Amino acid sequence: NLILVPGFIDSHVHVLGGGGEGGFENRMPESAITDLTMYGITTAVGLLGTDGIAREMTSLIAKVKGLKAKGITAYAYTGSYQTPICTLTGNVTKDIMMVEEIIGIGEIAISDHRSSQPSFDEFVQLAAHTRLGGILSGKAGIVELHLGDGSRCLELLERAIAETEIPITQFLPTHINRNPRLFEKALEFAKKGGTLDFTGNEDADYWEKQCGEVRCSKGIQRMLEEGISSDLFTISSDAQGSIPLFSPEGKFLGTGMGKSSSLLKEIKECIAAETIPMEIALKAVTSNVARILCLNTKGHIKEGYDADLLLLTENMEIHTVIAMGNTMVFNGEPLVK
């Protein structure tokens, strides 16, 4: 009476901890292995965020290697919010080509008061170098974009698609459910074939009512109603990242923290609240993420694929987590801590 599904892929985890927008006392803690495995995550992509100074690429890659040594699959994006981005080798293309764990760049901030406000030319050159690194290494070369509350929304991204030869599949905009205006713009991007990354939330009621955030389940249902392919949405957790609140004038008001547990919660809500079929909802954290990130042995239960497996109870609670063939969680209890 258990349900067998692929292990979850979380494409946006601040494995070193995020935060700092409110000063040093607002730095979030690092991810422990059980912060991931206890919620079904068998593959994680680590990244930096607002702070690319006190947290940097050497530490990020060391942390990713540590998670791999514990038994899960882990990757990283090079860079942070700011441009020009800080890399490991001094070159974006070289980072992606020569560092096994690096599969793209991110999260590059646009439409946000914390962004470096890159020009269009700077933006597309960075995307082009990232794409080249992916082509030369056989990786995704993905450009993961942090979208803020700014009125320009996806403007840079829309221009890049319209005015250059860089394909739409090279970009993964995240936080697209931040507010209704941004979500409407994101729907237009998806109708052109772009993939949208929703940010999961443990307290969706608060963020929907107080901040106007679009719930993942409602957003995905809207995409399906609009006739957008069920292959074009993902959900990530923003785990260990800060969730800051700012006034309209940009003043810091307070912060919370993203949690990996939000992925399973959001999938359950898609199924229960919006009656989205389980096999469609699960794509958001399995096959769709694997496709956009070119993780060719992930996201399916299939011969020749990695043995990343979850056993869920009839109530969609975690019973067993297997990563790369090794049992990490059994009967809801961690075996690897």
mmCIF file of N, CA, C and O in Angstrom, residues 172-268:
data_model
loop_
_atom_site.group_PDB
_atom_site.id
_atom_site.type_symbol
_atom_site.label_atom_id
_atom_site.label_comp_id
_atom_site.label_asym_id
_atom_site.label_seq_id
_atom_site.Cartn_x
_atom_site.Cartn_y
_atom_site.Cartn_z
ATOM 1 N N LEU A 172 15.801 29.624 -17.065
ATOM 2 C CA LEU A 172 14.850 29.126 -16.077
ATOM 3 C C LEU A 172 14.544 30.269 -15.104
ATOM 4 O O LEU A 172 15.259 30.477 -14.130
ATOM 5 N N PRO A 173 13.477 31.033 -15.351
ATOM 6 C CA PRO A 173 13.097 32.098 -14.417
ATOM 7 C C PRO A 173 12.431 31.506 -13.183
ATOM 8 O O PRO A 173 11.533 30.654 -13.297
ATOM 9 N N THR A 174 12.849 31.948 -12.002
ATOM 10 C CA THR A 174 12.299 31.426 -10.761
ATOM 11 C C THR A 174 11.578 32.527 -9.988
ATOM 12 O O THR A 174 11.707 33.712 -10.314
ATOM 13 N N HIS A 175 10.834 32.130 -8.976
ATOM 14 C CA HIS A 175 9.973 33.032 -8.182
ATOM 15 C C HIS A 175 8.881 33.651 -9.052
ATOM 16 O O HIS A 175 8.410 34.758 -8.775
ATOM 17 N N ILE A 176 8.423 32.949 -10.087
ATOM 18 C CA ILE A 176 7.465 33.536 -11.034
ATOM 19 C C ILE A 176 6.085 33.713 -10.417
ATOM 20 O O ILE A 176 5.241 34.407 -10.982
ATOM 21 N N ASN A 177 5.856 33.100 -9.252
ATOM 22 C CA ASN A 177 4.575 33.264 -8.569
ATOM 23 C C ASN A 177 4.638 34.331 -7.477
ATOM 24 O O ASN A 177 3.783 34.400 -6.604
ATOM 25 N N ARG A 178 5.642 35.202 -7.558
ATOM 26 C CA ARG A 178 5.847 36.232 -6.532
ATOM 27 C C ARG A 178 4.652 37.177 -6.408
ATOM 28 O O ARG A 178 4.289 37.597 -5.311
ATOM 29 N N ASN A 179 4.044 37.550 -7.538
ATOM 30 C CA ASN A 179 2.866 38.414 -7.517
ATOM 31 C C ASN A 179 2.081 38.198 -8.805
ATOM 32 O O ASN A 179 2.595 37.664 -9.790
ATOM 33 N N PRO A 180 0.807 38.590 -8.834
ATOM 34 C CA PRO A 180 -0.032 38.332 -10.010
ATOM 35 C C PRO A 180 0.481 38.981 -11.290
ATOM 36 O O PRO A 180 0.376 38.383 -12.369
ATOM 37 N N ARG A 181 1.005 40.198 -11.215
ATOM 38 C CA ARG A 181 1.492 40.868 -12.416
ATOM 39 C C ARG A 181 2.638 40.088 -13.049
ATOM 40 O O ARG A 181 2.645 39.843 -14.271
ATOM 41 N N LEU A 182 3.579 39.653 -12.240
ATOM 42 C CA LEU A 182 4.699 38.874 -12.743
ATOM 43 C C LEU A 182 4.212 37.542 -13.304
ATOM 44 O O LEU A 182 4.682 37.087 -14.358
ATOM 45 N N PHE A 183 3.265 36.920 -12.625
ATOM 46 C CA PHE A 183 2.776 35.624 -13.083
ATOM 47 C C PHE A 183 2.109 35.734 -14.455
ATOM 48 O O PHE A 183 2.286 34.849 -15.311
ATOM 49 N N GLU A 184 1.362 36.801 -14.698
ATOM 50 C CA GLU A 184 0.727 36.978 -16.008
ATOM 51 C C GLU A 184 1.786 37.109 -17.108
ATOM 52 O O GLU A 184 1.634 36.553 -18.200
ATOM 53 N N LYS A 185 2.861 37.838 -16.822
ATOM 54 C CA LYS A 185 3.953 37.948 -17.790
ATOM 55 C C LYS A 185 4.614 36.587 -18.003
ATOM 56 O O LYS A 185 4.997 36.229 -19.127
ATOM 57 N N ALA A 186 4.751 35.828 -16.922
ATOM 58 C CA ALA A 186 5.373 34.506 -17.009
ATOM 59 C C ALA A 186 4.536 33.563 -17.862
ATOM 60 O O ALA A 186 5.086 32.724 -18.592
ATOM 61 N N LEU A 187 3.218 33.668 -17.782
ATOM 62 C CA LEU A 187 2.352 32.825 -18.611
ATOM 63 C C LEU A 187 2.632 33.055 -20.099
ATOM 64 O O LEU A 187 2.654 32.099 -20.890
ATOM 65 N N GLU A 188 2.858 34.302 -20.477
ATOM 66 C CA GLU A 188 3.168 34.594 -21.877
ATOM 67 C C GLU A 188 4.494 33.949 -22.276
ATOM 68 O O GLU A 188 4.639 33.451 -23.394
ATOM 69 N N PHE A 189 5.450 33.964 -21.363
ATOM 70 C CA PHE A 189 6.745 33.315 -21.606
ATOM 71 C C PHE A 189 6.540 31.808 -21.804
ATOM 72 O O PHE A 189 7.127 31.209 -22.708
ATOM 73 N N ALA A 190 5.709 31.192 -20.977
ATOM 74 C CA ALA A 190 5.462 29.751 -21.092
ATOM 75 C C ALA A 190 4.750 29.410 -22.401
ATOM 76 O O ALA A 190 5.006 28.348 -22.995
ATOM 77 N N LYS A 191 3.865 30.274 -22.852
ATOM 78 C CA LYS A 191 3.150 30.016 -24.106
ATOM 79 C C LYS A 191 4.099 30.016 -25.309
ATOM 80 O O LYS A 191 3.762 29.471 -26.366
ATOM 81 N N LYS A 192 5.260 30.616 -25.131
ATOM 82 C CA LYS A 192 6.277 30.601 -26.187
ATOM 83 C C LYS A 192 7.203 29.390 -26.064
ATOM 84 O O LYS A 192 8.120 29.228 -26.871
ATOM 85 N N GLY A 193 6.991 28.564 -25.013
ATOM 86 C CA GLY A 193 7.803 27.367 -24.833
ATOM 87 C C GLY A 193 8.783 27.426 -23.692
ATOM 88 O O GLY A 193 9.606 26.517 -23.538
ATOM 89 N N GLY A 194 8.726 28.485 -22.868
ATOM 90 C CA GLY A 194 9.640 28.607 -21.739
ATOM 91 C C GLY A 194 9.137 27.861 -20.518
ATOM 92 O O GLY A 194 7.932 27.716 -20.307
ATOM 93 N N THR A 195 10.074 27.371 -19.713
ATOM 94 C CA THR A 195 9.737 26.676 -18.470
ATOM 95 C C THR A 195 9.694 27.670 -17.320
ATOM 96 O O THR A 195 10.565 28.538 -17.206
ATOM 97 N N LEU A 196 8.692 27.538 -16.457
ATOM 98 C CA LEU A 196 8.514 28.431 -15.308
ATOM 99 C C LEU A 196 8.809 27.677 -14.020
ATOM 100 O O LEU A 196 8.330 26.556 -13.822
ATOM 101 N N ASP A 197 9.576 28.302 -13.130
ATOM 102 C CA ASP A 197 9.880 27.702 -11.838
ATOM 103 C C ASP A 197 9.116 28.421 -10.736
ATOM 104 O O ASP A 197 9.377 29.594 -10.450
ATOM 105 N N PHE A 198 8.163 27.711 -10.134
ATOM 106 C CA PHE A 198 7.432 28.221 -8.979
ATOM 107 C C PHE A 198 8.275 28.032 -7.722
ATOM 108 O O PHE A 198 9.022 27.054 -7.611
ATOM 109 N N THR A 199 8.141 28.932 -6.775
ATOM 110 C CA THR A 199 8.801 28.794 -5.485
ATOM 111 C C THR A 199 7.800 28.280 -4.463
ATOM 112 O O THR A 199 6.771 28.912 -4.217
ATOM 113 N N GLY A 200 8.096 27.102 -3.907
ATOM 114 C CA GLY A 200 7.223 26.518 -2.897
ATOM 115 C C GLY A 200 7.269 27.295 -1.601
ATOM 116 O O GLY A 200 8.231 28.021 -1.326
ATOM 117 N N ASN A 201 6.236 27.129 -0.791
ATOM 118 C CA ASN A 201 6.142 27.904 0.443
ATOM 119 C C ASN A 201 5.441 27.084 1.506
ATOM 120 O O ASN A 201 4.407 26.468 1.248
ATOM 121 N N GLU A 202 6.004 27.064 2.695
ATOM 122 C CA GLU A 202 5.386 26.349 3.809
ATOM 123 C C GLU A 202 4.207 27.105 4.401
ATOM 124 O O GLU A 202 3.365 26.529 5.072
ATOM 125 N N ASP A 203 4.134 28.401 4.159
ATOM 126 C CA ASP A 203 3.052 29.207 4.719
ATOM 127 C C ASP A 203 2.373 29.978 3.598
ATOM 128 O O ASP A 203 2.331 31.209 3.592
ATOM 129 N N ALA A 204 1.825 29.229 2.630
ATOM 130 C CA ALA A 204 1.239 29.859 1.446
ATOM 131 C C ALA A 204 0.039 30.722 1.795
ATOM 132 O O ALA A 204 -0.231 31.726 1.119
ATOM 133 N N ASP A 205 -0.705 30.372 2.845
ATOM 134 C CA ASP A 205 -1.870 31.167 3.240
ATOM 135 C C ASP A 205 -1.465 32.611 3.551
ATOM 136 O O ASP A 205 -2.086 33.561 3.075
ATOM 137 N N TYR A 206 -0.396 32.756 4.352
ATOM 138 C CA TYR A 206 0.065 34.102 4.728
ATOM 139 C C TYR A 206 0.529 34.878 3.496
ATOM 140 O O TYR A 206 0.126 36.036 3.292
ATOM 141 N N TRP A 207 1.368 34.263 2.679
ATOM 142 C CA TRP A 207 1.963 34.983 1.560
ATOM 143 C C TRP A 207 0.929 35.307 0.485
ATOM 144 O O TRP A 207 1.041 36.320 -0.206
ATOM 145 N N GLU A 208 -0.072 34.452 0.358
ATOM 146 C CA GLU A 208 -1.139 34.744 -0.598
ATOM 147 C C GLU A 208 -1.990 35.921 -0.120
ATOM 148 O O GLU A 208 -2.282 36.839 -0.889
ATOM 149 N N LYS A 209 -2.365 35.933 1.156
ATOM 150 C CA LYS A 209 -3.260 36.956 1.676
ATOM 151 C C LYS A 209 -2.550 38.281 1.910
ATOM 152 O O LYS A 209 -3.083 39.351 1.607
ATOM 153 N N GLN A 210 -1.346 38.227 2.481
ATOM 154 C CA GLN A 210 -0.654 39.459 2.885
ATOM 155 C C GLN A 210 0.192 40.065 1.772
ATOM 156 O O GLN A 210 0.381 41.286 1.737
ATOM 157 N N CYS A 211 0.724 39.219 0.886
ATOM 158 C CA CYS A 211 1.697 39.707 -0.104
ATOM 159 C C CYS A 211 1.250 39.490 -1.545
ATOM 160 O O CYS A 211 1.958 39.884 -2.471
ATOM 161 N N GLY A 212 0.107 38.838 -1.731
ATOM 162 C CA GLY A 212 -0.406 38.646 -3.081
ATOM 163 C C GLY A 212 0.286 37.555 -3.865
ATOM 164 O O GLY A 212 0.135 37.483 -5.098
ATOM 165 N N GLU A 213 1.042 36.682 -3.202
ATOM 166 C CA GLU A 213 1.738 35.610 -3.909
ATOM 167 C C GLU A 213 0.734 34.646 -4.538
ATOM 168 O O GLU A 213 -0.320 34.351 -3.973
ATOM 169 N N VAL A 214 1.058 34.160 -5.733
ATOM 170 C CA VAL A 214 0.221 33.178 -6.420
ATOM 171 C C VAL A 214 0.585 31.789 -5.903
ATOM 172 O O VAL A 214 1.744 31.380 -5.989
ATOM 173 N N ARG A 215 -0.376 31.071 -5.348
ATOM 174 C CA ARG A 215 -0.114 29.724 -4.834
ATOM 175 C C ARG A 215 0.351 28.823 -5.972
ATOM 176 O O ARG A 215 -0.142 28.909 -7.106
ATOM 177 N N CYS A 216 1.294 27.945 -5.679
ATOM 178 C CA CYS A 216 1.804 27.029 -6.700
ATOM 179 C C CYS A 216 0.677 26.227 -7.335
ATOM 180 O O CYS A 216 0.597 26.104 -8.564
ATOM 181 N N SER A 217 -0.192 25.666 -6.503
ATOM 182 C CA SER A 217 -1.256 24.810 -7.023
ATOM 183 C C SER A 217 -2.187 25.588 -7.959
ATOM 184 O O SER A 217 -2.554 25.092 -9.039
ATOM 185 N N LYS A 218 -2.551 26.804 -7.577
ATOM 186 C CA LYS A 218 -3.433 27.614 -8.416
ATOM 187 C C LYS A 218 -2.725 28.040 -9.707
ATOM 188 O O LYS A 218 -3.347 28.087 -10.783
ATOM 189 N N GLY A 219 -1.438 28.360 -9.581
ATOM 190 C CA GLY A 219 -0.686 28.766 -10.763
ATOM 191 C C GLY A 219 -0.538 27.642 -11.766
ATOM 192 O O GLY A 219 -0.692 27.841 -12.982
ATOM 193 N N ILE A 220 -0.252 26.445 -11.279
ATOM 194 C CA ILE A 220 -0.102 25.296 -12.177
ATOM 195 C C ILE A 220 -1.444 24.939 -12.813
ATOM 196 O O ILE A 220 -1.516 24.645 -14.018
ATOM 197 N N GLN A 221 -2.508 24.988 -12.023
ATOM 198 C CA GLN A 221 -3.835 24.734 -12.587
ATOM 199 C C GLN A 221 -4.165 25.750 -13.675
ATOM 200 O O GLN A 221 -4.722 25.404 -14.721
ATOM 201 N N ARG A 222 -3.811 27.007 -13.437
ATOM 202 C CA ARG A 222 -4.054 28.055 -14.453
ATOM 203 C C ARG A 222 -3.271 27.744 -15.727
ATOM 204 O O ARG A 222 -3.802 27.907 -16.842
ATOM 205 N N MET A 223 -2.033 27.315 -15.602
ATOM 206 C CA MET A 223 -1.240 26.965 -16.781
ATOM 207 C C MET A 223 -1.922 25.860 -17.586
ATOM 208 O O MET A 223 -2.022 25.938 -18.817
ATOM 209 N N LEU A 224 -2.391 24.845 -16.896
ATOM 210 C CA LEU A 224 -3.044 23.726 -17.576
ATOM 211 C C LEU A 224 -4.337 24.184 -18.253
ATOM 212 O O LEU A 224 -4.637 23.774 -19.385
ATOM 213 N N GLU A 225 -5.095 25.058 -17.584
ATOM 214 C CA GLU A 225 -6.329 25.583 -18.169
ATOM 215 C C GLU A 225 -6.049 26.425 -19.407
ATOM 216 O O GLU A 225 -6.873 26.481 -20.338
ATOM 217 N N GLU A 226 -4.891 27.089 -19.433
ATOM 218 C CA GLU A 226 -4.518 27.920 -20.576
ATOM 219 C C GLU A 226 -3.966 27.086 -21.729
ATOM 220 O O GLU A 226 -3.603 27.633 -22.778
ATOM 221 N N GLY A 227 -3.887 25.770 -21.538
ATOM 222 C CA GLY A 227 -3.405 24.898 -22.593
ATOM 223 C C GLY A 227 -1.890 24.803 -22.686
ATOM 224 O O GLY A 227 -1.341 24.307 -23.679
ATOM 225 N N ILE A 228 -1.190 25.289 -21.656
ATOM 226 C CA ILE A 228 0.272 25.219 -21.624
ATOM 227 C C ILE A 228 0.687 23.796 -21.273
ATOM 228 O O ILE A 228 0.079 23.151 -20.418
ATOM 229 N N SER A 229 1.713 23.300 -21.908
ATOM 230 C CA SER A 229 2.164 21.929 -21.713
ATOM 231 C C SER A 229 2.500 21.646 -20.250
ATOM 232 O O SER A 229 3.106 22.483 -19.570
ATOM 233 N N SER A 230 2.153 20.452 -19.792
ATOM 234 C CA SER A 230 2.486 20.047 -18.424
ATOM 235 C C SER A 230 3.973 19.760 -18.257
ATOM 236 O O SER A 230 4.413 19.426 -17.155
ATOM 237 N N ASP A 231 4.747 19.906 -19.340
ATOM 238 C CA ASP A 231 6.204 19.754 -19.256
ATOM 239 C C ASP A 231 6.899 21.057 -18.878
ATOM 240 O O ASP A 231 8.113 21.071 -18.666
ATOM 241 N N LEU A 232 6.151 22.170 -18.790
ATOM 242 C CA LEU A 232 6.779 23.492 -18.720
ATOM 243 C C LEU A 232 6.662 24.168 -17.361
ATOM 244 O O LEU A 232 6.701 25.395 -17.282
ATOM 245 N N PHE A 233 6.514 23.396 -16.285
ATOM 246 C CA PHE A 233 6.558 24.000 -14.954
ATOM 247 C C PHE A 233 7.387 23.133 -14.026
ATOM 248 O O PHE A 233 7.446 21.915 -14.158
ATOM 249 N N THR A 234 8.077 23.798 -13.103
ATOM 250 C CA THR A 234 8.821 23.126 -12.046
ATOM 251 C C THR A 234 8.510 23.849 -10.727
ATOM 252 O O THR A 234 8.004 24.972 -10.731
ATOM 253 N N ILE A 235 8.797 23.172 -9.626
ATOM 254 C CA ILE A 235 8.698 23.792 -8.306
ATOM 255 C C ILE A 235 10.031 23.595 -7.606
ATOM 256 O O ILE A 235 10.575 22.484 -7.600
ATOM 257 N N SER A 236 10.576 24.655 -7.052
ATOM 258 C CA SER A 236 11.785 24.552 -6.223
ATOM 259 C C SER A 236 11.486 25.163 -4.858
ATOM 260 O O SER A 236 10.485 25.861 -4.676
ATOM 261 N N SER A 237 12.369 24.909 -3.896
ATOM 262 C CA SER A 237 12.050 25.258 -2.509
ATOM 263 C C SER A 237 12.628 26.574 -2.021
ATOM 264 O O SER A 237 12.119 27.164 -1.071
ATOM 265 N N ASP A 238 13.735 27.038 -2.634
ATOM 266 C CA ASP A 238 14.475 28.188 -2.080
ATOM 267 C C ASP A 238 14.934 27.877 -0.652
ATOM 268 O O ASP A 238 15.052 28.776 0.186
ATOM 269 N N ALA A 239 15.186 26.587 -0.396
ATOM 270 C CA ALA A 239 15.499 26.143 0.967
ATOM 271 C C ALA A 239 16.738 26.815 1.519
ATOM 272 O O ALA A 239 17.719 27.032 0.806
ATOM 273 N N GLN A 240 16.689 27.120 2.808
ATOM 274 C CA GLN A 240 17.731 27.798 3.575
ATOM 275 C C GLN A 240 17.949 29.244 3.120
ATOM 276 O O GLN A 240 18.809 29.935 3.655
ATOM 277 N N GLY A 241 17.194 29.676 2.137
ATOM 278 C CA GLY A 241 17.272 31.066 1.721
ATOM 279 C C GLY A 241 16.382 31.930 2.589
ATOM 280 O O GLY A 241 15.377 31.468 3.135
ATOM 281 N N SER A 242 16.743 33.196 2.715
ATOM 282 C CA SER A 242 15.899 34.097 3.484
ATOM 283 C C SER A 242 14.689 34.489 2.652
ATOM 284 O O SER A 242 14.741 34.526 1.421
ATOM 285 N N ILE A 243 13.588 34.739 3.327
ATOM 286 C CA ILE A 243 12.383 35.249 2.670
ATOM 287 C C ILE A 243 12.125 36.626 3.273
ATOM 288 O O ILE A 243 11.366 36.778 4.234
ATOM 289 N N PRO A 244 12.798 37.640 2.737
ATOM 290 C CA PRO A 244 12.709 38.958 3.358
ATOM 291 C C PRO A 244 11.450 39.713 2.963
ATOM 292 O O PRO A 244 10.910 39.533 1.875
ATOM 293 N N LEU A 245 10.997 40.552 3.861
ATOM 294 C CA LEU A 245 9.913 41.483 3.590
ATOM 295 C C LEU A 245 10.480 42.894 3.549
ATOM 296 O O LEU A 245 11.235 43.286 4.441
ATOM 297 N N PHE A 246 10.119 43.635 2.496
ATOM 298 C CA PHE A 246 10.561 45.017 2.355
ATOM 299 C C PHE A 246 9.352 45.929 2.225
ATOM 300 O O PHE A 246 8.309 45.542 1.680
ATOM 301 N N SER A 247 9.479 47.152 2.693
ATOM 302 C CA SER A 247 8.444 48.153 2.477
ATOM 303 C C SER A 247 8.495 48.603 1.017
ATOM 304 O O SER A 247 9.470 48.313 0.307
ATOM 305 N N PRO A 248 7.463 49.330 0.544
ATOM 306 C CA PRO A 248 7.510 49.849 -0.832
ATOM 307 C C PRO A 248 8.731 50.727 -1.097
ATOM 308 O O PRO A 248 9.169 50.861 -2.241
ATOM 309 N N GLU A 249 9.301 51.303 -0.033
ATOM 310 C CA GLU A 249 10.493 52.149 -0.187
ATOM 311 C C GLU A 249 11.787 51.341 -0.136
ATOM 312 O O GLU A 249 12.882 51.902 -0.243
ATOM 313 N N GLY A 250 11.686 50.012 0.015
ATOM 314 C CA GLY A 250 12.870 49.158 0.053
ATOM 315 C C GLY A 250 13.446 48.962 1.435
ATOM 316 O O GLY A 250 14.538 48.413 1.576
ATOM 317 N N LYS A 251 12.742 49.363 2.479
ATOM 318 C CA LYS A 251 13.236 49.180 3.836
ATOM 319 C C LYS A 251 12.984 47.758 4.303
ATOM 320 O O LYS A 251 11.895 47.211 4.146
ATOM 321 N N PHE A 252 14.009 47.138 4.895
ATOM 322 C CA PHE A 252 13.900 45.770 5.382
ATOM 323 C C PHE A 252 12.971 45.714 6.595
ATOM 324 O O PHE A 252 13.099 46.485 7.538
ATOM 325 N N LEU A 253 11.999 44.783 6.558
ATOM 326 C CA LEU A 253 11.011 44.677 7.629
ATOM 327 C C LEU A 253 11.172 43.424 8.476
ATOM 328 O O LEU A 253 10.822 43.406 9.648
ATOM 329 N N GLY A 254 11.671 42.360 7.895
ATOM 330 C CA GLY A 254 11.805 41.099 8.632
ATOM 331 C C GLY A 254 12.027 39.962 7.660
ATOM 332 O O GLY A 254 11.995 40.145 6.436
ATOM 333 N N THR A 255 12.248 38.759 8.203
ATOM 334 C CA THR A 255 12.591 37.652 7.311
ATOM 335 C C THR A 255 12.127 36.317 7.861
ATOM 336 O O THR A 255 11.970 36.127 9.064
ATOM 337 N N GLY A 256 11.888 35.384 6.951
ATOM 338 C CA GLY A 256 11.666 33.978 7.266
ATOM 339 C C GLY A 256 12.691 33.152 6.510
ATOM 340 O O GLY A 256 13.642 33.701 5.955
ATOM 341 N N MET A 257 12.488 31.825 6.450
ATOM 342 C CA MET A 257 13.456 30.966 5.767
ATOM 343 C C MET A 257 12.734 29.914 4.940
ATOM 344 O O MET A 257 11.760 29.304 5.381
ATOM 345 N N GLY A 258 13.196 29.699 3.706
ATOM 346 C CA GLY A 258 12.655 28.654 2.861
ATOM 347 C C GLY A 258 13.019 27.273 3.391
ATOM 348 O O GLY A 258 14.068 27.103 4.018
ATOM 349 N N LYS A 259 12.161 26.298 3.115
ATOM 350 C CA LYS A 259 12.389 24.943 3.613
ATOM 351 C C LYS A 259 12.126 23.926 2.503
ATOM 352 O O LYS A 259 11.186 24.068 1.720
ATOM 353 N N SER A 260 12.952 22.877 2.473
ATOM 354 C CA SER A 260 12.798 21.830 1.466
ATOM 355 C C SER A 260 11.485 21.082 1.622
ATOM 356 O O SER A 260 10.999 20.467 0.667
ATOM 357 N N SER A 261 10.904 21.125 2.799
ATOM 358 C CA SER A 261 9.633 20.439 3.031
ATOM 359 C C SER A 261 8.518 21.000 2.163
ATOM 360 O O SER A 261 7.478 20.357 1.976
ATOM 361 N N SER A 262 8.712 22.206 1.615
ATOM 362 C CA SER A 262 7.648 22.835 0.829
ATOM 363 C C SER A 262 7.351 22.074 -0.456
ATOM 364 O O SER A 262 6.231 22.148 -0.973
ATOM 365 N N LEU A 263 8.315 21.332 -0.995
ATOM 366 C CA LEU A 263 8.071 20.632 -2.260
ATOM 367 C C LEU A 263 6.948 19.611 -2.118
ATOM 368 O O LEU A 263 5.992 19.603 -2.903
ATOM 369 N N LEU A 264 7.069 18.724 -1.142
ATOM 370 C CA LEU A 264 6.040 17.710 -0.944
ATOM 371 C C LEU A 264 4.703 18.358 -0.589
ATOM 372 O O LEU A 264 3.646 17.925 -1.067
ATOM 373 N N LYS A 265 4.742 19.405 0.239
ATOM 374 C CA LYS A 265 3.513 20.111 0.603
ATOM 375 C C LYS A 265 2.804 20.651 -0.631
ATOM 376 O O LYS A 265 1.579 20.518 -0.772
ATOM 377 N N GLU A 266 3.564 21.261 -1.537
ATOM 378 C CA GLU A 266 2.954 21.851 -2.723
ATOM 379 C C GLU A 266 2.397 20.774 -3.660
ATOM 380 O O GLU A 266 1.327 20.962 -4.268
ATOM 381 N N ILE A 267 3.085 19.652 -3.791
ATOM 382 C CA ILE A 267 2.580 18.571 -4.627
ATOM 383 C C ILE A 267 1.273 18.031 -4.055
ATOM 384 O O ILE A 267 0.292 17.798 -4.787
ATOM 385 N N LYS A 268 1.228 17.854 -2.741
ATOM 386 C CA LYS A 268 0.004 17.375 -2.096
ATOM 387 C C LYS A 268 -1.148 18.359 -2.307
ATOM 388 O O LYS A 268 -2.290 17.963 -2.532
#
